[in-house]
Structures are given as C-alpha cells and as structure tokens.
CSV table of N, CA and C in Angstrom, one decimal:
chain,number,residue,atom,x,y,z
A,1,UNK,N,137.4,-24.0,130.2
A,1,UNK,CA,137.7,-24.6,131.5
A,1,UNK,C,138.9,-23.9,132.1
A,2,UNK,N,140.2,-23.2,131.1
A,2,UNK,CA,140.9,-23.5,132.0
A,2,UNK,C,140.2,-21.7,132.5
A,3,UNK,N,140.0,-20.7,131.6
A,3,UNK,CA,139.8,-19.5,132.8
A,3,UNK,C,138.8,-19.5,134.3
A,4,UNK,N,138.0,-20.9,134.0
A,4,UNK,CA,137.3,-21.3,135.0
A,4,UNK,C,138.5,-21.7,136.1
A,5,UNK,N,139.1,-22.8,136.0
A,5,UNK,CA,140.2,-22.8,136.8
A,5,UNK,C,140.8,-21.9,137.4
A,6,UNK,N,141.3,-21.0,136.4
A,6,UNK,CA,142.2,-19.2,137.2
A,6,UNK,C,140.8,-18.9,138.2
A,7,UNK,N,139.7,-18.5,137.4
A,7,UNK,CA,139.1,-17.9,138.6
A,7,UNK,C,138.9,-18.5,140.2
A,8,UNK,N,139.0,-19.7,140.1
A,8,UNK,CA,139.0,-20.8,141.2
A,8,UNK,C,139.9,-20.6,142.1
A,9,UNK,N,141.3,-20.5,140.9
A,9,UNK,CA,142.2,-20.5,141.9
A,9,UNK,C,142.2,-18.6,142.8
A,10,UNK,N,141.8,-17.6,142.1
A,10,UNK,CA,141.5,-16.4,142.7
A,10,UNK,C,140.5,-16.6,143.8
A,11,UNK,N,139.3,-17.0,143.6
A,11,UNK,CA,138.2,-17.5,144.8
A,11,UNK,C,139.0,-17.6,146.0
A,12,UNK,N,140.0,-19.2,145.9
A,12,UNK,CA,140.8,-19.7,146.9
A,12,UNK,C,141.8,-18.7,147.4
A,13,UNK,N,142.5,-18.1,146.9
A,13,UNK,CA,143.4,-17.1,147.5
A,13,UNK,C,142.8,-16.1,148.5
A,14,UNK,N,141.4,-15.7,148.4
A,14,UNK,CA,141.1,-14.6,149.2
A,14,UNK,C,139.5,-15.8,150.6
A,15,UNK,N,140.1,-16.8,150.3
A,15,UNK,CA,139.1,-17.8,150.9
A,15,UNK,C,137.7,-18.4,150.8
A,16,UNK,N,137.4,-18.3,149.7
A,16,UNK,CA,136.1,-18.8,149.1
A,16,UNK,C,136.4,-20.0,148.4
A,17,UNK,N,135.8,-21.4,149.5
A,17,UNK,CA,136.0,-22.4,148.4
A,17,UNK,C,135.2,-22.5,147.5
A,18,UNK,N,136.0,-23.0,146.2
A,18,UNK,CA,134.8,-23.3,145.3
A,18,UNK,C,135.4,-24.9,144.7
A,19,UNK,N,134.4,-25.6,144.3
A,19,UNK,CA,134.8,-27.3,143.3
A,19,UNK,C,133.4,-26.5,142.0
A,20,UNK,N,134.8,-26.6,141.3
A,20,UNK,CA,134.6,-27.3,140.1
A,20,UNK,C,133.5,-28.4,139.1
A,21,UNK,N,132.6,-27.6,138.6
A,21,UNK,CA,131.6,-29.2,137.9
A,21,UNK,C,131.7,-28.4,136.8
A,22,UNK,N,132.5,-29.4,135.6
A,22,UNK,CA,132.4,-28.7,134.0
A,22,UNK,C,131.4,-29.8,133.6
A,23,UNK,N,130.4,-29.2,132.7
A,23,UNK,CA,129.4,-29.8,132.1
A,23,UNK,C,128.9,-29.0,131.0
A,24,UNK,N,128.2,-29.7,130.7
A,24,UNK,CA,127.7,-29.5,129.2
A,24,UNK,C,127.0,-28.7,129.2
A,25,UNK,N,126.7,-27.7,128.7
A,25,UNK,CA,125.3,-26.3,128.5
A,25,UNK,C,124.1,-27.2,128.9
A,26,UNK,N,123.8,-28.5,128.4
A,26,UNK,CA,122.7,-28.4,128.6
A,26,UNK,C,122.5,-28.7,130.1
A,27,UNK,N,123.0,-30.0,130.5
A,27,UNK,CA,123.0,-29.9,131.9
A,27,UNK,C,123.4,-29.0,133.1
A,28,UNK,N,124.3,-28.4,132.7
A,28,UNK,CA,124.6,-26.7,133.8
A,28,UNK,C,123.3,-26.3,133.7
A,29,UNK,N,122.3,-26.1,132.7
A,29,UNK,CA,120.9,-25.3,132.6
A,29,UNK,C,119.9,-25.6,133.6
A,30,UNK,N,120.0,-27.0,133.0
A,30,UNK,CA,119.1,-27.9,134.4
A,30,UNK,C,119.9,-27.8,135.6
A,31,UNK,N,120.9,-27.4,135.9
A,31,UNK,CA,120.8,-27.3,137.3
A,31,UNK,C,120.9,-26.2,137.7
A,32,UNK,N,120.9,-24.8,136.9
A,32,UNK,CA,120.2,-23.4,136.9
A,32,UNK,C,119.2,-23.3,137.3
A,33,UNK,N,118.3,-24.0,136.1
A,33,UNK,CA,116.7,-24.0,136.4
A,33,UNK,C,116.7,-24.3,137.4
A,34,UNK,N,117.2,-25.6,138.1
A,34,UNK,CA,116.5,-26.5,139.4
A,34,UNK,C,117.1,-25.5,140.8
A,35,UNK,N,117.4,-23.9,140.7
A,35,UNK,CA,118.1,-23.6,141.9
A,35,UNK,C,119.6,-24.5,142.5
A,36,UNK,N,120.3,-25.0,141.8
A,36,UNK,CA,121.3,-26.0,141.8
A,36,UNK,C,122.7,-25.4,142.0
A,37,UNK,N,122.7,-24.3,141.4
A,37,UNK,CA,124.5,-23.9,141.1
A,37,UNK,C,124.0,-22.4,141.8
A,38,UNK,N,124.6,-21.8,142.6
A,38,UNK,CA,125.0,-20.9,143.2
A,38,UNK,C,125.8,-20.1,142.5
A,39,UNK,N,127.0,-20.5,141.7
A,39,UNK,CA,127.2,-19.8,140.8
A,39,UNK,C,128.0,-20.2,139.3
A,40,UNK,N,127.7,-19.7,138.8
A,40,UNK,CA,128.1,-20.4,136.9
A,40,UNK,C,129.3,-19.4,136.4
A,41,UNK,N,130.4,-19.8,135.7
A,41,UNK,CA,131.0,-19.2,134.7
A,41,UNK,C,130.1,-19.2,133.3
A,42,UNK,N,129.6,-18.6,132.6
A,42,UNK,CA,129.2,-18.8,131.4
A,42,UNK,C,129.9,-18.1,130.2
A,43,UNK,N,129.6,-18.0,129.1
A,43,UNK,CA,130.2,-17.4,127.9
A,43,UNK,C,129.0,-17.3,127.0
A,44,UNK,N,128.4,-16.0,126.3
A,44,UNK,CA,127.4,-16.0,125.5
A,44,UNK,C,127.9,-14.9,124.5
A,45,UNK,N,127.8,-16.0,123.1
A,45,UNK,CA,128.5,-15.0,121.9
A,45,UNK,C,127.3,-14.5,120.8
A,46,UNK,N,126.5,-15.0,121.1
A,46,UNK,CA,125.6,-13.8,120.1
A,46,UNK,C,125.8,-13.5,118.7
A,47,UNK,N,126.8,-14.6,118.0
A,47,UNK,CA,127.4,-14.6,117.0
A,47,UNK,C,127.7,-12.9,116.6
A,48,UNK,N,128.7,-12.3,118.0
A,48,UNK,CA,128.7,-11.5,118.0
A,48,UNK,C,128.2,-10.2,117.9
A,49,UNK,N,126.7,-10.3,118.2
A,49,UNK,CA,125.8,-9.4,117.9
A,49,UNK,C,126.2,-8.4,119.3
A,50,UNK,N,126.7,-7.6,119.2
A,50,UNK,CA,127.4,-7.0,120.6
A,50,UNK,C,125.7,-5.6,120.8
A,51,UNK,N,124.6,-6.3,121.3
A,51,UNK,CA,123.7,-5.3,121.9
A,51,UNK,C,123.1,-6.1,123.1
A,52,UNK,N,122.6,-5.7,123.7
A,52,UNK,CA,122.2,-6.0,125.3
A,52,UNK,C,121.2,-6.9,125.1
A,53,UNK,N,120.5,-6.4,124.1
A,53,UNK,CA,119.0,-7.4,124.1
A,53,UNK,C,119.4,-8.8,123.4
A,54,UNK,N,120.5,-9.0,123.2
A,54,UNK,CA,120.8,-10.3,122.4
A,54,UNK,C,120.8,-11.5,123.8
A,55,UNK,N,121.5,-11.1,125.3
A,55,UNK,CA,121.9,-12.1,126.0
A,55,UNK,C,121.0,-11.8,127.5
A,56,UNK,N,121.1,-10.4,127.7
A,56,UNK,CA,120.9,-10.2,129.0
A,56,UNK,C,119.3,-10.1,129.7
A,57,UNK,N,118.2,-10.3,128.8
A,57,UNK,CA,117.3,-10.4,128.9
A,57,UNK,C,117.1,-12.5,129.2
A,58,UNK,N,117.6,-13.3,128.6
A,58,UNK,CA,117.8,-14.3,128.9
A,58,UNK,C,118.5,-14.5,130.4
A,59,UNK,N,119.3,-14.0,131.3
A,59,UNK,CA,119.3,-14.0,132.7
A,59,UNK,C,119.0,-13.0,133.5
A,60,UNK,N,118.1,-12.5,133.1
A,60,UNK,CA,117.4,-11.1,133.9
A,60,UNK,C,116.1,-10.4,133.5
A,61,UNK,N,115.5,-11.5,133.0
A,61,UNK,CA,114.0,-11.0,132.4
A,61,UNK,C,113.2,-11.8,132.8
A,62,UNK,N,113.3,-12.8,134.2
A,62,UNK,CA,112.6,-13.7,134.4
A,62,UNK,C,112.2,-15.0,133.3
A,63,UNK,N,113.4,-15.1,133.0
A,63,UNK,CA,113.3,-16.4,132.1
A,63,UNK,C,113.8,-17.7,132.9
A,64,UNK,N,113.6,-18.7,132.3
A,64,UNK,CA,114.3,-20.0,132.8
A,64,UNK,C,115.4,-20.2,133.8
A,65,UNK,N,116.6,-19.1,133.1
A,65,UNK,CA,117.7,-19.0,133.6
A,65,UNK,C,117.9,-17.8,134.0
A,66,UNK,N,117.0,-17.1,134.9
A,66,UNK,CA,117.3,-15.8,135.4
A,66,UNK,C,117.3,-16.3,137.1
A,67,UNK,N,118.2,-16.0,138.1
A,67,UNK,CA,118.3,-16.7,139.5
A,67,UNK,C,118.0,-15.3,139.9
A,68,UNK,N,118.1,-14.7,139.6
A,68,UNK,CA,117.7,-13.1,140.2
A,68,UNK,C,116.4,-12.5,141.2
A,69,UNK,N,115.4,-13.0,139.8
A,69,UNK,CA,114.1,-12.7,139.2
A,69,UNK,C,114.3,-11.1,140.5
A,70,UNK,N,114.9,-9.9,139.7
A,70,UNK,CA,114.9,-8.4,140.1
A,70,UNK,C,113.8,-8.1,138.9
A,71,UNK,N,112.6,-7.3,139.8
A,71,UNK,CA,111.6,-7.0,138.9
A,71,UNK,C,111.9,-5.5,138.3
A,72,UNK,N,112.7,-4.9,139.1
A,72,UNK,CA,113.0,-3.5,138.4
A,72,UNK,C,113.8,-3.7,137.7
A,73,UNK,N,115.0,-5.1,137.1
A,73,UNK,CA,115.7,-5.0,136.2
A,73,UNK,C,114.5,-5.4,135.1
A,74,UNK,N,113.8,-6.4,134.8
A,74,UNK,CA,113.0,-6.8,134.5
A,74,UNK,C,112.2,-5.6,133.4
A,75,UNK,N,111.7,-5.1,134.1
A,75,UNK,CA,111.2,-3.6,133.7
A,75,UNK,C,112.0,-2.9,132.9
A,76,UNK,N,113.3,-2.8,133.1
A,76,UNK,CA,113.9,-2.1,132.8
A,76,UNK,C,114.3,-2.9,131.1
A,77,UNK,N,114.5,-4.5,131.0
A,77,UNK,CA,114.9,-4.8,129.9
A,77,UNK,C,113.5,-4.6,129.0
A,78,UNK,N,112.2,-5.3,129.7
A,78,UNK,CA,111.3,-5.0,128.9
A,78,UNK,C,111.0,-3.6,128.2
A,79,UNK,N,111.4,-2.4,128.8
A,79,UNK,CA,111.5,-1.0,128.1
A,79,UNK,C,112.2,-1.3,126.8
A,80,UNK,N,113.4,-0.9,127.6
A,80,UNK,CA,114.4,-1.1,126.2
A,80,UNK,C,114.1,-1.9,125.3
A,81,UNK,N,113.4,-3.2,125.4
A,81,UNK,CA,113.6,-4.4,124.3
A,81,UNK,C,112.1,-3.8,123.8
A,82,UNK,N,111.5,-3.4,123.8
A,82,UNK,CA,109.8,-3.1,123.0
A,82,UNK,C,110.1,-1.8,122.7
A,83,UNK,N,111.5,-0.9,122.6
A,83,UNK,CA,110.9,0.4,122.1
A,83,UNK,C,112.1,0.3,121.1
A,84,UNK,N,111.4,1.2,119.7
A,84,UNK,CA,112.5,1.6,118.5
A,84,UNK,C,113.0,2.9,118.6
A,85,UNK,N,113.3,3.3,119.5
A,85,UNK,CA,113.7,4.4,119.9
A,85,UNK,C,115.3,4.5,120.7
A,86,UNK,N,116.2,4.7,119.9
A,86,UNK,CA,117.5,4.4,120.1
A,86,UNK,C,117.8,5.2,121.6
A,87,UNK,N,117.2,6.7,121.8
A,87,UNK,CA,117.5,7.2,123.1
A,87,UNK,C,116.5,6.7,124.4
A,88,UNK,N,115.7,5.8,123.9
A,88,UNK,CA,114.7,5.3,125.0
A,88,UNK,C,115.3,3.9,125.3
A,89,UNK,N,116.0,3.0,124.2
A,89,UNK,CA,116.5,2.0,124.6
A,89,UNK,C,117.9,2.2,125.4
A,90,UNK,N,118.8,3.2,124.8
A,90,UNK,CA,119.8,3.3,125.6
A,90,UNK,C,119.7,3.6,127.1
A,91,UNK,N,118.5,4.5,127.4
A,91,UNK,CA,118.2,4.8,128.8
A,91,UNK,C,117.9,3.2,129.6
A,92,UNK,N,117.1,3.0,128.8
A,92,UNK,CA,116.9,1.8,129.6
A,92,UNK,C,117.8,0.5,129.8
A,93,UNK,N,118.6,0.1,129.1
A,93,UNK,CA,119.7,-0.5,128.9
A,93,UNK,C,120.8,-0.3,130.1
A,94,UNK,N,120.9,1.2,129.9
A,94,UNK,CA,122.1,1.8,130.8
A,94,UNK,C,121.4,1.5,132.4
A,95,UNK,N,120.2,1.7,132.9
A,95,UNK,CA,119.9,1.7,133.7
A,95,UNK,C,119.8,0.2,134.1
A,96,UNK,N,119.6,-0.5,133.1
A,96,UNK,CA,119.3,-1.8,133.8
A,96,UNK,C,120.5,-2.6,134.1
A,97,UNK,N,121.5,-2.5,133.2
A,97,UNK,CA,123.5,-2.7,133.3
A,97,UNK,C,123.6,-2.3,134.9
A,98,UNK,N,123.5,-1.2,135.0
A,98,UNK,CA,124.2,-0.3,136.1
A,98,UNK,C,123.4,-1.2,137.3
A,99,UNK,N,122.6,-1.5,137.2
A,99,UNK,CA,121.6,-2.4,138.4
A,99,UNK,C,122.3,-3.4,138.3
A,100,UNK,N,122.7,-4.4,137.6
A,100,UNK,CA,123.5,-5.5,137.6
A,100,UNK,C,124.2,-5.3,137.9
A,101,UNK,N,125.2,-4.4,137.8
A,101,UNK,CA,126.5,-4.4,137.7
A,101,UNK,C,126.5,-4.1,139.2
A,102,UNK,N,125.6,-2.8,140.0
A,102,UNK,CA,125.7,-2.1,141.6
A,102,UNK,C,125.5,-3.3,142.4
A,103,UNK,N,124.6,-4.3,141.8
A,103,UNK,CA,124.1,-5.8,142.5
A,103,UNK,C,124.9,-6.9,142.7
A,104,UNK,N,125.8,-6.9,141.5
A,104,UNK,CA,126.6,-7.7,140.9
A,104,UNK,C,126.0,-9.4,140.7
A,105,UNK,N,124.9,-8.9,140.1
A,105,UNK,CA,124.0,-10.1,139.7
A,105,UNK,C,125.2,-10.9,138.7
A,106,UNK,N,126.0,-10.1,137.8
A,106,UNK,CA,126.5,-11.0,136.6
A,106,UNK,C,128.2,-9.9,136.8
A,107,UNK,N,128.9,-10.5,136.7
A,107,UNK,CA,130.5,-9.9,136.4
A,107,UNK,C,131.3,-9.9,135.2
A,108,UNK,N,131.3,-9.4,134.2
A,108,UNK,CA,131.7,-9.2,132.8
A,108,UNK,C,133.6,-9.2,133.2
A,109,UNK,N,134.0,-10.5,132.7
A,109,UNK,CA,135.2,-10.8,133.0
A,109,UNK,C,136.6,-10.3,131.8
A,110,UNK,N,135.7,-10.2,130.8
A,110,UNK,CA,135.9,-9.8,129.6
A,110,UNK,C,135.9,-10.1,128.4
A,111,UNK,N,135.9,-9.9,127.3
A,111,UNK,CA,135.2,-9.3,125.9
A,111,UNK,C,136.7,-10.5,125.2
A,112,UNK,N,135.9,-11.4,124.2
A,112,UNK,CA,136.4,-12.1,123.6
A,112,UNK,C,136.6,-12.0,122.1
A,113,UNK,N,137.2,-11.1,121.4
A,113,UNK,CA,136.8,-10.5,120.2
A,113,UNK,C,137.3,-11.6,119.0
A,114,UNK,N,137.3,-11.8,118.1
A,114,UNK,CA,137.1,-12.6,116.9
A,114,UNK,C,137.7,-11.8,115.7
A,115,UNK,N,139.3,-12.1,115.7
A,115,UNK,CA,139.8,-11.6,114.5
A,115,UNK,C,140.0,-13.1,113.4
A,116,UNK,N,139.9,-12.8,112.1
A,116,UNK,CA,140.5,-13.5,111.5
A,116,UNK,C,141.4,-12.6,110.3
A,117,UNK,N,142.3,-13.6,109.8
A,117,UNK,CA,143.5,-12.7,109.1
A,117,UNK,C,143.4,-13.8,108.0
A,118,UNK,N,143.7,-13.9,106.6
A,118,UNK,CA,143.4,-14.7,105.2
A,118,UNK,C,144.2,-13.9,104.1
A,119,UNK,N,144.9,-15.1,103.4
A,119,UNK,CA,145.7,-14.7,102.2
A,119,UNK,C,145.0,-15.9,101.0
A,120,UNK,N,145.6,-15.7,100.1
A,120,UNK,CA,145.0,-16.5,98.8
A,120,UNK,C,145.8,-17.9,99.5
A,121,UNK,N,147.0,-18.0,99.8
A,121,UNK,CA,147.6,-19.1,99.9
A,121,UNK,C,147.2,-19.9,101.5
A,122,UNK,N,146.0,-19.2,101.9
A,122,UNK,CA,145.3,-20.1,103.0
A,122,UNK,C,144.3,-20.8,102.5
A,123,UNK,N,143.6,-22.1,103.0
A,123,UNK,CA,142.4,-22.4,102.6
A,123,UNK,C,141.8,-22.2,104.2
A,124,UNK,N,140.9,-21.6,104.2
A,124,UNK,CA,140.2,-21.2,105.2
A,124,UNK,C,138.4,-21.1,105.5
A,125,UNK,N,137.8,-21.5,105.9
A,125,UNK,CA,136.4,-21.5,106.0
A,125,UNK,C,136.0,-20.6,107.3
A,126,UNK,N,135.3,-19.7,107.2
A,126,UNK,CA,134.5,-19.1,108.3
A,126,UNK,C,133.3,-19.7,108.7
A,127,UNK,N,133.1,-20.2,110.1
A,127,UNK,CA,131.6,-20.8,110.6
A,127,UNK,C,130.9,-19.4,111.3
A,128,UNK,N,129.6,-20.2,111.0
A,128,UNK,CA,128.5,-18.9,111.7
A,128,UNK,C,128.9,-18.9,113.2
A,129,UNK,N,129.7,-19.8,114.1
A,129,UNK,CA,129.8,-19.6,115.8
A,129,UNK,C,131.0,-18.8,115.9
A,130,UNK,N,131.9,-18.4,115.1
A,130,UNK,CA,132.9,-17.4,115.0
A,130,UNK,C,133.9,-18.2,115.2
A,131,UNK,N,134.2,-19.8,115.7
A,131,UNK,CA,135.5,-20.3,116.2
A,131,UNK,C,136.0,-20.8,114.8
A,132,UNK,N,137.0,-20.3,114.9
A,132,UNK,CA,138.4,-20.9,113.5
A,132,UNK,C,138.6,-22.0,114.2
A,133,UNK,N,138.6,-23.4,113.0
A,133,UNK,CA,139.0,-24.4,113.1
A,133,UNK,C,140.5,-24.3,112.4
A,134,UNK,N,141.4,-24.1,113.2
A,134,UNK,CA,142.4,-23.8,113.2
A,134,UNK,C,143.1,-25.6,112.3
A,135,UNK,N,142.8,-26.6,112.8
A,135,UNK,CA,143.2,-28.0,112.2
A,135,UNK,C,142.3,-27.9,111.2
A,136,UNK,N,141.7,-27.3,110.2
A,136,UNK,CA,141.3,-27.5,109.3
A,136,UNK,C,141.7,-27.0,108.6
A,137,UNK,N,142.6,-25.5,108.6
A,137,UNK,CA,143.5,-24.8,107.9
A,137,UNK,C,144.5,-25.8,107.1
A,138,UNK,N,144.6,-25.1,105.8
A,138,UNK,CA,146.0,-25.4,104.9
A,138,UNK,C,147.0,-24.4,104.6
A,139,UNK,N,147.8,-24.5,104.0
A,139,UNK,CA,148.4,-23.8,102.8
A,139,UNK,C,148.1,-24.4,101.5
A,140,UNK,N,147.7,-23.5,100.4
A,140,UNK,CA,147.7,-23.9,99.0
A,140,UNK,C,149.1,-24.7,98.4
C-alpha cells in the first residue's frame, strides 16, 4: 500500500487524478476481468523464479487478466514459451518485453530481491512465498 500511495502522490504532482481502492487479489481480478480498473499496481513474485514465462504471459497472452489483448505480443510469448531453444526463446522474449515496454502496456517499478542472513543463535524458518516472518524470529 504504501508504494501505491507514493505513486499516487507522483500521478497528482504532474496532474493525473488518481483514488485509491486497496483490495484483495482476488477482488482487484474481478474487476480486471470485468474491464473495471484502468489501471492496477500489482506485484508478482514467482517464488522468485526470475524468467519471463513465469508472469508475463499471464497479462499478455490473452488470459483473463491481459487488458491489452496485443496479438503480436501474444505471438511473441507463445514463441518463446513452446520452444527449448535458449536463443529462440531469448529472441522472442526480448522482442515481446521491448513491445511492452515501447507501448508501456506494464511499467517495471522495480525488482524486490529476497536476502536472508542466519546464525546458529537465530531460530528462523524459511517459507516457500519468500516473506520473513520477522515476529516469529528468536534468539537461542
């Protein structure tokens, strides 16, 4: 919420109102699907699987949640995603990025990386969504 906020308040500084609706993934979706939101902050972690075909084919491959529906991106993810061919997927990948990006279908705000740090005298648990429950931490 709150880098949703900053961005708001950047919107408003250069004159674009925007309000605010925080909601729940599932409901933001339904009002994706339904043509509803003009535009979304999202966050998709891939349990850090950092390749293209983990997220971007889900808003740009004519899925549910693609507002786009660009058939030459389309094309371009279905390449990349059906071939095992590391310099056929890259082509395709790079091409279909660079289309989003020249369209500005989606704006990559920036890269949220996942360190953790652990000694014997922490008790610590790693979850599969990458977030440290930081209140669950001890010392031995």
């Amino acid at each position: 919420r709150h880098q949703t906020e900053a961005l708001i308040g950047y919107l408003q500084a250069v004159g674009i109102k925007a309000n605010l609706s925080f909601l729940q993934y599932a409901a933001m979706r339904e009002q994706i699907r339904a043509n509803k939101a003009a535009l979304t902050h999202q966050t998709w972690g891939s349990f850090s699987v950092n390749d293209v075909s983990a997220a971007t084919p889900n808003y740009f491959a004519f899925e549910a949640e693609d507002v786009t529906r660009d058939p030459e991106v389309r094309e371009l993810l279905a390449k990349g995603g059906s071939s095992v061919d590391p310099e056929v997927r890259k082509a395709a990948y790079k091409a279909a990025l660079k289309m989003i990006a020249d369209k500005a279908y989606a704006v990559p705000l920036y890269s949220l990386p996942v360190y953790y740090a652990a000694t014997a005298d922490l008790v610590f648990k790693a979850y599969p969504d990458e977030l440290p429950r930081f209140w669950e931490m001890s010392w031995r």
